[in-house]
């Protein structure tokens, strides 16, 4: 169920807390499962009104690909839901953020660090 425009949306089974980031089509929130485990997840909220036909196809492709992938170097899609306003991708939470943010924050990576990332990227293929 969508929440008010000024705050994070409401999603059954989860408590959305802080906004982690946003892009052209989506906003990502840190969230906690309401279950006993209180698992921390990242929820990508995609506003349906921002999507054109090609964007919908890209999102559906992303969901289909991520549903079938289990790899230690690829963020896991745990579930997805939708309501009248949004599509929600419930994903594994990465405490350090994404690789792009890591690189932009540091600007220059030591060769040793870059090598580790390249190895992980290669293994994920």
mmCIF file of N, CA and C in Angstrom:
data_model
loop_
_atom_site.group_PDB
_atom_site.id
_atom_site.type_symbol
_atom_site.label_atom_id
_atom_site.label_comp_id
_atom_site.label_asym_id
_atom_site.label_seq_id
_atom_site.Cartn_x
_atom_site.Cartn_y
_atom_site.Cartn_z
ATOM 1 N N UNK A 1 0.841 -1.173 0.000
ATOM 2 C CA UNK A 1 0.000 0.000 0.000
ATOM 3 C C UNK A 1 0.887 1.238 0.000
ATOM 4 N N UNK A 2 0.595 2.183 -0.819
ATOM 5 C CA UNK A 2 1.418 3.384 -0.920
ATOM 6 C C UNK A 2 1.180 4.293 0.267
ATOM 7 N N UNK A 3 2.241 4.975 0.661
ATOM 8 C CA UNK A 3 2.145 5.910 1.770
ATOM 9 C C UNK A 3 1.967 7.314 1.242
ATOM 10 N N UNK A 4 2.006 8.280 2.124
ATOM 11 C CA UNK A 4 1.876 9.663 1.693
ATOM 12 C C UNK A 4 3.056 10.078 0.834
ATOM 13 N N UNK A 5 2.855 11.091 0.003
ATOM 14 C CA UNK A 5 3.897 11.533 -0.924
ATOM 15 C C UNK A 5 5.126 12.072 -0.197
ATOM 16 N N UNK A 6 4.988 12.535 1.030
ATOM 17 C CA UNK A 6 6.091 13.163 1.746
ATOM 18 C C UNK A 6 6.931 12.185 2.547
ATOM 19 N N UNK A 7 6.589 10.933 2.581
ATOM 20 C CA UNK A 7 7.346 9.965 3.364
ATOM 21 C C UNK A 7 7.513 8.666 2.610
ATOM 22 N N UNK A 8 8.213 7.708 3.226
ATOM 23 C CA UNK A 8 8.378 6.423 2.551
ATOM 24 C C UNK A 8 7.035 5.718 2.403
ATOM 25 N N UNK A 9 6.892 4.926 1.366
ATOM 26 C CA UNK A 9 5.643 4.185 1.197
ATOM 27 C C UNK A 9 5.485 3.149 2.304
ATOM 28 N N UNK A 10 4.283 2.646 2.457
ATOM 29 C CA UNK A 10 4.018 1.579 3.419
ATOM 30 C C UNK A 10 3.901 0.285 2.634
ATOM 31 N N UNK A 11 4.540 -0.742 3.166
ATOM 32 C CA UNK A 11 4.554 -2.028 2.485
ATOM 33 C C UNK A 11 4.292 -3.116 3.507
ATOM 34 N N UNK A 12 3.284 -3.943 3.241
ATOM 35 C CA UNK A 12 2.928 -5.013 4.172
ATOM 36 C C UNK A 12 4.136 -5.869 4.497
ATOM 37 N N UNK A 13 4.349 -6.093 5.790
ATOM 38 C CA UNK A 13 5.419 -6.969 6.238
ATOM 39 C C UNK A 13 6.746 -6.283 6.484
ATOM 40 N N UNK A 14 6.825 -4.971 6.202
ATOM 41 C CA UNK A 14 8.096 -4.258 6.335
ATOM 42 C C UNK A 14 7.908 -2.885 6.976
ATOM 43 N N UNK A 15 8.950 -2.446 7.660
ATOM 44 C CA UNK A 15 9.008 -1.089 8.191
ATOM 45 C C UNK A 15 10.117 -0.379 7.423
ATOM 46 N N UNK A 16 9.743 0.579 6.581
ATOM 47 C CA UNK A 16 10.733 1.330 5.810
ATOM 48 C C UNK A 16 11.275 2.455 6.673
ATOM 49 N N UNK A 17 12.601 2.553 6.716
ATOM 50 C CA UNK A 17 13.221 3.557 7.574
ATOM 51 C C UNK A 17 13.884 4.628 6.725
ATOM 52 N N UNK A 18 15.175 4.578 6.582
ATOM 53 C CA UNK A 18 15.879 5.663 5.893
ATOM 54 C C UNK A 18 15.933 5.484 4.381
ATOM 55 N N UNK A 19 15.970 6.613 3.685
ATOM 56 C CA UNK A 19 16.130 6.630 2.233
ATOM 57 C C UNK A 19 17.615 6.465 1.942
ATOM 58 N N UNK A 20 17.957 5.459 1.141
ATOM 59 C CA UNK A 20 19.358 5.184 0.819
ATOM 60 C C UNK A 20 19.817 5.913 -0.433
ATOM 61 N N UNK A 21 18.901 6.126 -1.358
ATOM 62 C CA UNK A 21 19.268 6.788 -2.600
ATOM 63 C C UNK A 21 18.112 6.777 -3.576
ATOM 64 N N UNK A 22 18.305 7.460 -4.693
ATOM 65 C CA UNK A 22 17.260 7.473 -5.711
ATOM 66 C C UNK A 22 17.881 7.684 -7.076
ATOM 67 N N UNK A 23 17.120 7.289 -8.076
ATOM 68 C CA UNK A 23 17.547 7.440 -9.453
ATOM 69 C C UNK A 23 16.394 7.966 -10.278
ATOM 70 N N UNK A 24 16.469 7.776 -11.572
ATOM 71 C CA UNK A 24 15.449 8.281 -12.475
ATOM 72 C C UNK A 24 14.078 7.684 -12.191
ATOM 73 N N UNK A 25 14.028 6.376 -11.939
ATOM 74 C CA UNK A 25 12.749 5.693 -11.806
ATOM 75 C C UNK A 25 12.448 5.182 -10.404
ATOM 76 N N UNK A 26 13.432 5.158 -9.521
ATOM 77 C CA UNK A 26 13.221 4.472 -8.250
ATOM 78 C C UNK A 26 13.886 5.186 -7.085
ATOM 79 N N UNK A 27 13.365 4.883 -5.900
ATOM 80 C CA UNK A 27 13.971 5.308 -4.643
ATOM 81 C C UNK A 27 14.203 4.049 -3.827
ATOM 82 N N UNK A 28 15.366 3.968 -3.185
ATOM 83 C CA UNK A 28 15.710 2.783 -2.394
ATOM 84 C C UNK A 28 15.698 3.157 -0.919
ATOM 85 N N UNK A 29 15.029 2.303 -0.130
ATOM 86 C CA UNK A 29 14.922 2.509 1.310
ATOM 87 C C UNK A 29 15.525 1.327 2.054
ATOM 88 N N UNK A 30 16.064 1.615 3.217
ATOM 89 C CA UNK A 30 16.450 0.564 4.152
ATOM 90 C C UNK A 30 15.171 0.187 4.885
ATOM 91 N N UNK A 31 14.981 -1.113 5.121
ATOM 92 C CA UNK A 31 13.751 -1.567 5.770
ATOM 93 C C UNK A 31 14.035 -2.772 6.656
ATOM 94 N N UNK A 32 13.101 -3.022 7.547
ATOM 95 C CA UNK A 32 13.171 -4.176 8.442
ATOM 96 C C UNK A 32 11.935 -5.026 8.233
ATOM 97 N N UNK A 33 12.127 -6.336 8.176
ATOM 98 C CA UNK A 33 10.990 -7.246 8.102
ATOM 99 C C UNK A 33 10.278 -7.221 9.447
ATOM 100 N N UNK A 34 8.962 -7.234 9.429
ATOM 101 C CA UNK A 34 8.194 -7.233 10.672
ATOM 102 C C UNK A 34 8.220 -8.596 11.361
ATOM 103 N N UNK A 35 8.718 -9.606 10.670
ATOM 104 C CA UNK A 35 8.804 -10.949 11.243
ATOM 105 C C UNK A 35 9.733 -10.947 12.450
ATOM 106 N N UNK A 36 9.753 -12.066 13.163
ATOM 107 C CA UNK A 36 10.606 -12.213 14.343
ATOM 108 C C UNK A 36 12.074 -11.959 14.030
ATOM 109 N N UNK A 37 12.503 -12.286 12.817
ATOM 110 C CA UNK A 37 13.921 -12.153 12.463
ATOM 111 C C UNK A 37 14.361 -10.698 12.361
ATOM 112 N N UNK A 38 13.425 -9.806 12.056
ATOM 113 C CA UNK A 38 13.738 -8.383 11.860
ATOM 114 C C UNK A 38 14.855 -8.206 10.825
ATOM 115 N N UNK A 39 14.830 -9.051 9.802
ATOM 116 C CA UNK A 39 15.851 -9.006 8.752
ATOM 117 C C UNK A 39 15.903 -7.614 8.117
ATOM 118 N N UNK A 40 17.119 -7.131 7.895
ATOM 119 C CA UNK A 40 17.320 -5.840 7.232
ATOM 120 C C UNK A 40 17.376 -6.089 5.728
ATOM 121 N N UNK A 41 16.624 -5.306 4.967
ATOM 122 C CA UNK A 41 16.598 -5.429 3.513
ATOM 123 C C UNK A 41 16.659 -4.034 2.893
ATOM 124 N N UNK A 42 16.891 -3.996 1.604
ATOM 125 C CA UNK A 42 16.771 -2.761 0.830
ATOM 126 C C UNK A 42 15.544 -2.924 -0.053
ATOM 127 N N UNK A 43 14.700 -1.915 -0.083
ATOM 128 C CA UNK A 43 13.498 -1.986 -0.913
ATOM 129 C C UNK A 43 13.569 -0.897 -1.979
ATOM 130 N N UNK A 44 13.590 -1.351 -3.217
ATOM 131 C CA UNK A 44 13.622 -0.448 -4.369
ATOM 132 C C UNK A 44 12.172 -0.177 -4.755
ATOM 133 N N UNK A 45 11.738 1.070 -4.616
ATOM 134 C CA UNK A 45 10.364 1.466 -4.916
ATOM 135 C C UNK A 45 10.338 2.176 -6.264
ATOM 136 N N UNK A 46 9.681 1.562 -7.212
ATOM 137 C CA UNK A 46 9.599 2.123 -8.559
ATOM 138 C C UNK A 46 8.196 2.682 -8.762
ATOM 139 N N UNK A 47 8.090 3.976 -8.996
ATOM 140 C CA UNK A 47 6.796 4.618 -9.227
ATOM 141 C C UNK A 47 6.279 4.216 -10.605
ATOM 142 N N UNK A 48 5.107 3.595 -10.630
ATOM 143 C CA UNK A 48 4.540 3.150 -11.903
ATOM 144 C C UNK A 48 4.329 4.306 -12.875
ATOM 145 N N UNK A 49 3.946 5.466 -12.344
ATOM 146 C CA UNK A 49 3.653 6.601 -13.229
ATOM 147 C C UNK A 49 4.888 7.121 -13.959
ATOM 148 N N UNK A 50 6.082 6.760 -13.461
ATOM 149 C CA UNK A 50 7.318 7.224 -14.106
ATOM 150 C C UNK A 50 7.785 6.291 -15.222
ATOM 151 N N UNK A 51 7.085 5.175 -15.404
ATOM 152 C CA UNK A 51 7.537 4.157 -16.353
ATOM 153 C C UNK A 51 6.848 4.271 -17.705
ATOM 154 N N UNK A 52 7.642 4.204 -18.762
ATOM 155 C CA UNK A 52 7.076 4.048 -20.090
ATOM 156 C C UNK A 52 7.157 2.559 -20.446
ATOM 157 N N UNK A 53 6.722 2.189 -21.629
ATOM 158 C CA UNK A 53 6.676 0.774 -21.999
ATOM 159 C C UNK A 53 8.054 0.118 -21.938
ATOM 160 N N UNK A 54 9.073 0.796 -22.452
ATOM 161 C CA UNK A 54 10.432 0.239 -22.441
ATOM 162 C C UNK A 54 10.936 0.069 -21.012
ATOM 163 N N UNK A 55 10.614 1.020 -20.142
ATOM 164 C CA UNK A 55 11.042 0.934 -18.742
ATOM 165 C C UNK A 55 10.375 -0.235 -18.031
ATOM 166 N N UNK A 56 9.108 -0.460 -18.322
ATOM 167 C CA UNK A 56 8.395 -1.601 -17.730
ATOM 168 C C UNK A 56 9.056 -2.898 -18.171
ATOM 169 N N UNK A 57 9.368 -2.996 -19.459
ATOM 170 C CA UNK A 57 10.031 -4.198 -19.970
ATOM 171 C C UNK A 57 11.392 -4.392 -19.314
ATOM 172 N N UNK A 58 12.155 -3.312 -19.142
ATOM 173 C CA UNK A 58 13.460 -3.405 -18.473
ATOM 174 C C UNK A 58 13.315 -3.862 -17.032
ATOM 175 N N UNK A 59 12.316 -3.338 -16.332
ATOM 176 C CA UNK A 59 12.092 -3.721 -14.937
ATOM 177 C C UNK A 59 11.689 -5.190 -14.835
ATOM 178 N N UNK A 60 10.804 -5.631 -15.709
ATOM 179 C CA UNK A 60 10.390 -7.040 -15.699
ATOM 180 C C UNK A 60 11.569 -7.957 -16.013
ATOM 181 N N UNK A 61 12.427 -7.529 -16.932
ATOM 182 C CA UNK A 61 13.633 -8.303 -17.246
ATOM 183 C C UNK A 61 14.552 -8.362 -16.034
ATOM 184 N N UNK A 62 14.735 -7.228 -15.350
ATOM 185 C CA UNK A 62 15.562 -7.194 -14.139
ATOM 186 C C UNK A 62 15.022 -8.172 -13.093
ATOM 187 N N UNK A 63 13.714 -8.164 -12.889
ATOM 188 C CA UNK A 63 13.101 -9.068 -11.908
ATOM 189 C C UNK A 63 13.324 -10.520 -12.310
ATOM 190 N N UNK A 64 13.079 -10.847 -13.569
ATOM 191 C CA UNK A 64 13.248 -12.231 -14.034
ATOM 192 C C UNK A 64 14.686 -12.704 -13.874
ATOM 193 N N UNK A 65 15.638 -11.859 -14.220
ATOM 194 C CA UNK A 65 17.055 -12.233 -14.097
ATOM 195 C C UNK A 65 17.427 -12.422 -12.634
ATOM 196 N N UNK A 66 17.075 -11.449 -11.800
ATOM 197 C CA UNK A 66 17.460 -11.516 -10.388
ATOM 198 C C UNK A 66 16.781 -12.663 -9.643
ATOM 199 N N UNK A 67 15.562 -13.042 -10.062
ATOM 200 C CA UNK A 67 14.868 -14.165 -9.408
ATOM 201 C C UNK A 67 15.665 -15.454 -9.531
ATOM 202 N N UNK A 68 16.390 -15.610 -10.619
ATOM 203 C CA UNK A 68 17.095 -16.858 -10.880
ATOM 204 C C UNK A 68 18.558 -16.880 -10.475
ATOM 205 N N UNK A 69 19.058 -15.786 -9.923
ATOM 206 C CA UNK A 69 20.489 -15.709 -9.611
ATOM 207 C C UNK A 69 20.729 -15.840 -8.116
ATOM 208 N N UNK A 70 21.653 -16.735 -7.773
ATOM 209 C CA UNK A 70 22.130 -16.861 -6.393
ATOM 210 C C UNK A 70 23.649 -16.884 -6.462
ATOM 211 N N UNK A 71 24.283 -15.766 -6.122
ATOM 212 C CA UNK A 71 25.736 -15.669 -6.203
ATOM 213 C C UNK A 71 26.218 -14.733 -5.109
ATOM 214 N N UNK A 72 27.336 -15.058 -4.454
ATOM 215 C CA UNK A 72 27.807 -14.216 -3.349
ATOM 216 C C UNK A 72 28.195 -12.790 -3.746
ATOM 217 N N UNK A 73 28.421 -12.538 -5.036
ATOM 218 C CA UNK A 73 28.834 -11.202 -5.464
ATOM 219 C C UNK A 73 27.737 -10.444 -6.210
ATOM 220 N N UNK A 74 26.514 -10.964 -6.168
ATOM 221 C CA UNK A 74 25.381 -10.292 -6.800
ATOM 222 C C UNK A 74 24.286 -10.128 -5.753
ATOM 223 N N UNK A 75 23.757 -8.924 -5.645
ATOM 224 C CA UNK A 75 22.704 -8.645 -4.667
ATOM 225 C C UNK A 75 21.495 -9.525 -4.966
ATOM 226 N N UNK A 76 20.977 -10.166 -3.928
ATOM 227 C CA UNK A 76 19.877 -11.118 -4.090
ATOM 228 C C UNK A 76 18.517 -10.418 -4.040
ATOM 229 N N UNK A 77 17.669 -10.752 -5.002
ATOM 230 C CA UNK A 77 16.270 -10.328 -4.974
ATOM 231 C C UNK A 77 15.529 -11.329 -4.108
ATOM 232 N N UNK A 78 14.980 -10.882 -2.995
ATOM 233 C CA UNK A 78 14.298 -11.772 -2.067
ATOM 234 C C UNK A 78 12.828 -11.942 -2.428
ATOM 235 N N UNK A 79 12.217 -10.888 -2.931
ATOM 236 C CA UNK A 79 10.792 -10.924 -3.256
ATOM 237 C C UNK A 79 10.463 -9.658 -4.042
ATOM 238 N N UNK A 80 9.270 -9.591 -4.579
ATOM 239 C CA UNK A 80 8.783 -8.351 -5.165
ATOM 240 C C UNK A 80 7.280 -8.270 -4.949
ATOM 241 N N UNK A 81 6.793 -7.055 -4.842
ATOM 242 C CA UNK A 81 5.371 -6.795 -4.632
ATOM 243 C C UNK A 81 4.992 -5.568 -5.446
ATOM 244 N N UNK A 82 3.702 -5.308 -5.539
ATOM 245 C CA UNK A 82 3.246 -4.102 -6.207
ATOM 246 C C UNK A 82 1.914 -3.677 -5.619
ATOM 247 N N UNK A 83 1.599 -2.424 -5.816
ATOM 248 C CA UNK A 83 0.292 -1.888 -5.471
ATOM 249 C C UNK A 83 -0.111 -0.939 -6.593
ATOM 250 N N UNK A 84 -1.107 -0.123 -6.364
ATOM 251 C CA UNK A 84 -1.599 0.743 -7.441
ATOM 252 C C UNK A 84 -0.591 1.817 -7.857
ATOM 253 N N UNK A 85 0.335 2.160 -6.964
ATOM 254 C CA UNK A 85 1.273 3.242 -7.256
ATOM 255 C C UNK A 85 2.696 2.798 -7.575
ATOM 256 N N UNK A 86 3.157 1.716 -6.945
ATOM 257 C CA UNK A 86 4.569 1.335 -7.017
ATOM 258 C C UNK A 86 4.776 -0.153 -7.262
ATOM 259 N N UNK A 87 5.982 -0.453 -7.733
ATOM 260 C CA UNK A 87 6.491 -1.826 -7.782
ATOM 261 C C UNK A 87 7.658 -1.848 -6.802
ATOM 262 N N UNK A 88 7.706 -2.875 -5.941
ATOM 263 C CA UNK A 88 8.712 -2.950 -4.886
ATOM 264 C C UNK A 88 9.605 -4.163 -5.100
ATOM 265 N N UNK A 89 10.895 -3.937 -5.202
ATOM 266 C CA UNK A 89 11.861 -5.029 -5.259
ATOM 267 C C UNK A 89 12.501 -5.122 -3.882
ATOM 268 N N UNK A 90 12.290 -6.236 -3.205
ATOM 269 C CA UNK A 90 12.816 -6.446 -1.863
ATOM 270 C C UNK A 90 14.124 -7.197 -2.028
ATOM 271 N N UNK A 91 15.213 -6.518 -1.676
ATOM 272 C CA UNK A 91 16.540 -7.023 -1.993
ATOM 273 C C UNK A 91 17.412 -7.154 -0.755
ATOM 274 N N UNK A 92 18.448 -7.946 -0.912
ATOM 275 C CA UNK A 92 19.463 -8.083 0.126
ATOM 276 C C UNK A 92 20.030 -6.696 0.433
ATOM 277 N N UNK A 93 20.229 -6.409 1.715
ATOM 278 C CA UNK A 93 20.801 -5.125 2.119
ATOM 279 C C UNK A 93 22.317 -5.227 2.136
ATOM 280 N N UNK A 94 22.991 -4.291 1.502
ATOM 281 C CA UNK A 94 24.458 -4.231 1.499
ATOM 282 C C UNK A 94 24.867 -3.024 2.334
ATOM 283 N N UNK A 95 25.393 -3.283 3.519
ATOM 284 C CA UNK A 95 25.700 -2.215 4.474
ATOM 285 C C UNK A 95 26.677 -1.186 3.911
ATOM 286 N N UNK A 96 27.567 -1.602 3.040
ATOM 287 C CA UNK A 96 28.556 -0.675 2.494
ATOM 288 C C UNK A 96 28.065 0.130 1.310
ATOM 289 N N UNK A 97 26.836 -0.068 0.889
ATOM 290 C CA UNK A 97 26.318 0.619 -0.292
ATOM 291 C C UNK A 97 26.717 -0.120 -1.560
ATOM 292 N N UNK A 98 26.511 0.518 -2.704
ATOM 293 C CA UNK A 98 26.846 -0.152 -3.958
ATOM 294 C C UNK A 98 28.251 0.231 -4.433
ATOM 295 N N UNK A 99 28.730 -0.519 -5.394
ATOM 296 C CA UNK A 99 30.087 -0.326 -5.909
ATOM 297 C C UNK A 99 30.270 1.065 -6.511
ATOM 298 N N UNK A 100 29.280 1.542 -7.221
ATOM 299 C CA UNK A 100 29.371 2.861 -7.843
ATOM 300 C C UNK A 100 29.594 3.953 -6.796
ATOM 301 N N UNK A 101 28.831 3.905 -5.725
ATOM 302 C CA UNK A 101 28.984 4.906 -4.661
ATOM 303 C C UNK A 101 30.362 4.794 -4.012
ATOM 304 N N UNK A 102 30.823 3.555 -3.808
ATOM 305 C CA UNK A 102 32.136 3.324 -3.204
ATOM 306 C C UNK A 102 33.229 3.976 -4.048
ATOM 307 N N UNK A 103 33.166 3.759 -5.352
ATOM 308 C CA UNK A 103 34.178 4.304 -6.261
ATOM 309 C C UNK A 103 34.102 5.831 -6.309
ATOM 310 N N UNK A 104 32.899 6.380 -6.422
ATOM 311 C CA UNK A 104 32.754 7.839 -6.487
ATOM 312 C C UNK A 104 33.198 8.526 -5.200
ATOM 313 N N UNK A 105 32.963 7.886 -4.070
ATOM 314 C CA UNK A 105 33.366 8.471 -2.792
ATOM 315 C C UNK A 105 34.877 8.564 -2.683
ATOM 316 N N UNK A 106 35.562 7.539 -3.167
ATOM 317 C CA UNK A 106 37.017 7.489 -3.015
ATOM 318 C C UNK A 106 37.769 8.080 -4.203
ATOM 319 N N UNK A 107 37.098 8.195 -5.327
ATOM 320 C CA UNK A 107 37.646 8.742 -6.571
ATOM 321 C C UNK A 107 38.781 7.911 -7.162
ATOM 322 N N UNK A 108 39.797 7.610 -6.382
ATOM 323 C CA UNK A 108 40.913 6.797 -6.875
ATOM 324 C C UNK A 108 41.027 5.571 -5.977
ATOM 325 N N UNK A 109 41.020 4.397 -6.604
ATOM 326 C CA UNK A 109 41.148 3.157 -5.840
ATOM 327 C C UNK A 109 42.564 2.619 -5.959
ATOM 328 N N UNK A 110 43.117 2.145 -4.860
ATOM 329 C CA UNK A 110 44.412 1.468 -4.950
ATOM 330 C C UNK A 110 44.277 0.239 -5.849
ATOM 331 N N UNK A 111 45.342 -0.097 -6.531
ATOM 332 C CA UNK A 111 45.319 -1.230 -7.457
ATOM 333 C C UNK A 111 44.847 -2.505 -6.767
ATOM 334 N N UNK A 112 45.264 -2.714 -5.533
ATOM 335 C CA UNK A 112 44.890 -3.916 -4.785
ATOM 336 C C UNK A 112 43.363 -4.018 -4.611
ATOM 337 N N UNK A 113 42.735 -2.897 -4.299
ATOM 338 C CA UNK A 113 41.279 -2.860 -4.114
ATOM 339 C C UNK A 113 40.579 -3.068 -5.455
ATOM 340 N N UNK A 114 41.054 -2.395 -6.492
ATOM 341 C CA UNK A 114 40.469 -2.548 -7.825
ATOM 342 C C UNK A 114 40.569 -3.999 -8.292
ATOM 343 N N UNK A 115 41.688 -4.649 -7.992
ATOM 344 C CA UNK A 115 41.878 -6.047 -8.383
ATOM 345 C C UNK A 115 40.822 -6.944 -7.724
ATOM 346 N N UNK A 116 40.566 -6.720 -6.441
ATOM 347 C CA UNK A 116 39.558 -7.521 -5.727
ATOM 348 C C UNK A 116 38.186 -7.343 -6.374
ATOM 349 N N UNK A 117 37.819 -6.096 -6.679
ATOM 350 C CA UNK A 117 36.528 -5.852 -7.323
ATOM 351 C C UNK A 117 36.455 -6.515 -8.695
ATOM 352 N N UNK A 118 37.519 -6.430 -9.464
ATOM 353 C CA UNK A 118 37.526 -7.054 -10.791
ATOM 354 C C UNK A 118 37.395 -8.571 -10.688
ATOM 355 N N UNK A 119 38.047 -9.163 -9.698
ATOM 356 C CA UNK A 119 37.923 -10.610 -9.490
ATOM 357 C C UNK A 119 36.481 -10.973 -9.143
ATOM 358 N N UNK A 120 35.863 -10.199 -8.267
ATOM 359 C CA UNK A 120 34.481 -10.473 -7.882
ATOM 360 C C UNK A 120 33.535 -10.300 -9.064
ATOM 361 N N UNK A 121 33.760 -9.254 -9.856
ATOM 362 C CA UNK A 121 32.929 -9.051 -11.043
ATOM 363 C C UNK A 121 33.094 -10.206 -12.025
ATOM 364 N N UNK A 122 34.330 -10.631 -12.232
ATOM 365 C CA UNK A 122 34.590 -11.758 -13.129
ATOM 366 C C UNK A 122 33.927 -13.040 -12.648
ATOM 367 N N UNK A 123 33.997 -13.309 -11.358
ATOM 368 C CA UNK A 123 33.380 -14.516 -10.798
ATOM 369 C C UNK A 123 31.861 -14.486 -10.911
ATOM 370 N N UNK A 124 31.287 -13.291 -10.925
ATOM 371 C CA UNK A 124 29.829 -13.195 -10.999
ATOM 372 C C UNK A 124 29.304 -13.449 -12.410
ATOM 373 N N UNK A 125 30.199 -13.405 -13.401
ATOM 374 C CA UNK A 125 29.772 -13.674 -14.780
ATOM 375 C C UNK A 125 29.670 -15.134 -14.960
#
